Amino acid sequence: MCLVPLVGLLLSVALTGCWDIKAIQDTNYVTAIGFDYEDSQYVVYAQMVDFANVAKQEGGKSGQPSSVWSGHEKGGTVIEAMTKLYQTSQQRMFWGQVSSIVFTDKALGHGIAEYMEGLIRFREMRYTQWVYGTKEPIDRVFLMIPFFNQSPLGSILHQPEENYRQRSYIRPLRLQKIVATYREPGSSAQLPSLGISKDVWKENGKDDPKLMVDGIFVLNKNKPPVWVSDDDLLGLRWLDRDTKRSNVMLSRNGAPAVSIIVDGPKVDVMPETTNTNGKPVYSIRVRAKYYITELLEHIDASQIEKEAVEVVTSEIERTFEYGKKKGLDLYQLDHILYRRKFPLWSKLTRNGEVPLDDYELKFVKVELELLHSGMYKVRDHGKDY
């Protein structure tokens, strides 16, 4: 008797097949989560996008606005609020596609620890989401549509990197970086802040609001969160090694004269032992390359470099002074002291129990190197650059 057919039959019966697989259209995919805090309860927002419309856009731009939904529920914990959303979700909700997390200023004021507890333990979530704070209503943030009726997945909320490469002012951060920074001794997490610009763009003569990064929320375990406008953070970009492209305008008699682009800064922040008053002092060195994008007046290359160095140095010093005045460690000087001179840090902060708030800036040294002048020629000592 041949046993091969019988064995094959038994194996085929044992196969599980795909009987319990869920079709894509039978699942609701959450693309962003928002957190608020109201009436002593956690509020969870969920954004969902029509992925069928997203797929159609791959072959060209859609003539119809993208469909996007925003819903919210309250609960005594984050997970309870998320679970309540299932009651009206119609179909299974899947959280593995979440690419962004947004906290309101109220949620940040309550503290992010309990929000993180629910997020990190939830098995469908990862550590790769972009994280933001906002002073705007979250449901309004979630309903912002990019240009040309594209999917919200193409907005700054979900894809901030390309925008940052063109304008490197405030670096986007992922959840893993926020968690790591928040837990490090002497560190303060700097959460990009999402705002809504209502009067820059128009569509067919009507205002077309768009998302923008308008500042940061400084988070410290020992202090309440503080919002800082991007206008007060001009020096921060020069101490960020991830800065890709940032503009500097040089003026003559109050009028624009030269525009340059600076990128790829190399930064060294060195804490000194102490000065005569027992305070730590810091020296900051920045080296970067630049190129000229506009030359409205004929100025020698050496003079352009000299004035650009002065502008960058001034911005670094002003942001330092602003942070110190507001009690904000914008340059992470507390953590730098912890890393490089631990005994001194331990003494001044009582081993991390109090933040470092009494320090000085010894000097700022900026070195800039001209890469090229684009389509323009600049002269210096008889030579063209």
JSON list of C-alpha atoms in Angstrom, two decimals, residues 1-7:
[
{"chain": "A", "resi": 1, "resn": "MET", "atom": "CA", "xyz": [0.00, 0.00, 0.00]},
{"chain": "A", "resi": 2, "resn": "CYS", "atom": "CA", "xyz": [1.37, 3.42, -0.95]},
{"chain": "A", "resi": 3, "resn": "LEU", "atom": "CA", "xyz": [1.40, 5.86, 1.95]},
{"chain": "A", "resi": 4, "resn": "VAL", "atom": "CA", "xyz": [2.45, 8.95, -0.06]},
{"chain": "A", "resi": 5, "resn": "PRO", "atom": "CA", "xyz": [-1.08, 10.02, -1.14]},
{"chain": "A", "resi": 6, "resn": "LEU", "atom": "CA", "xyz": [-2.35, 9.49, 2.42]},
{"chain": "A", "resi": 7, "resn": "VAL", "atom": "CA", "xyz": [0.46, 11.55, 3.95]}
]
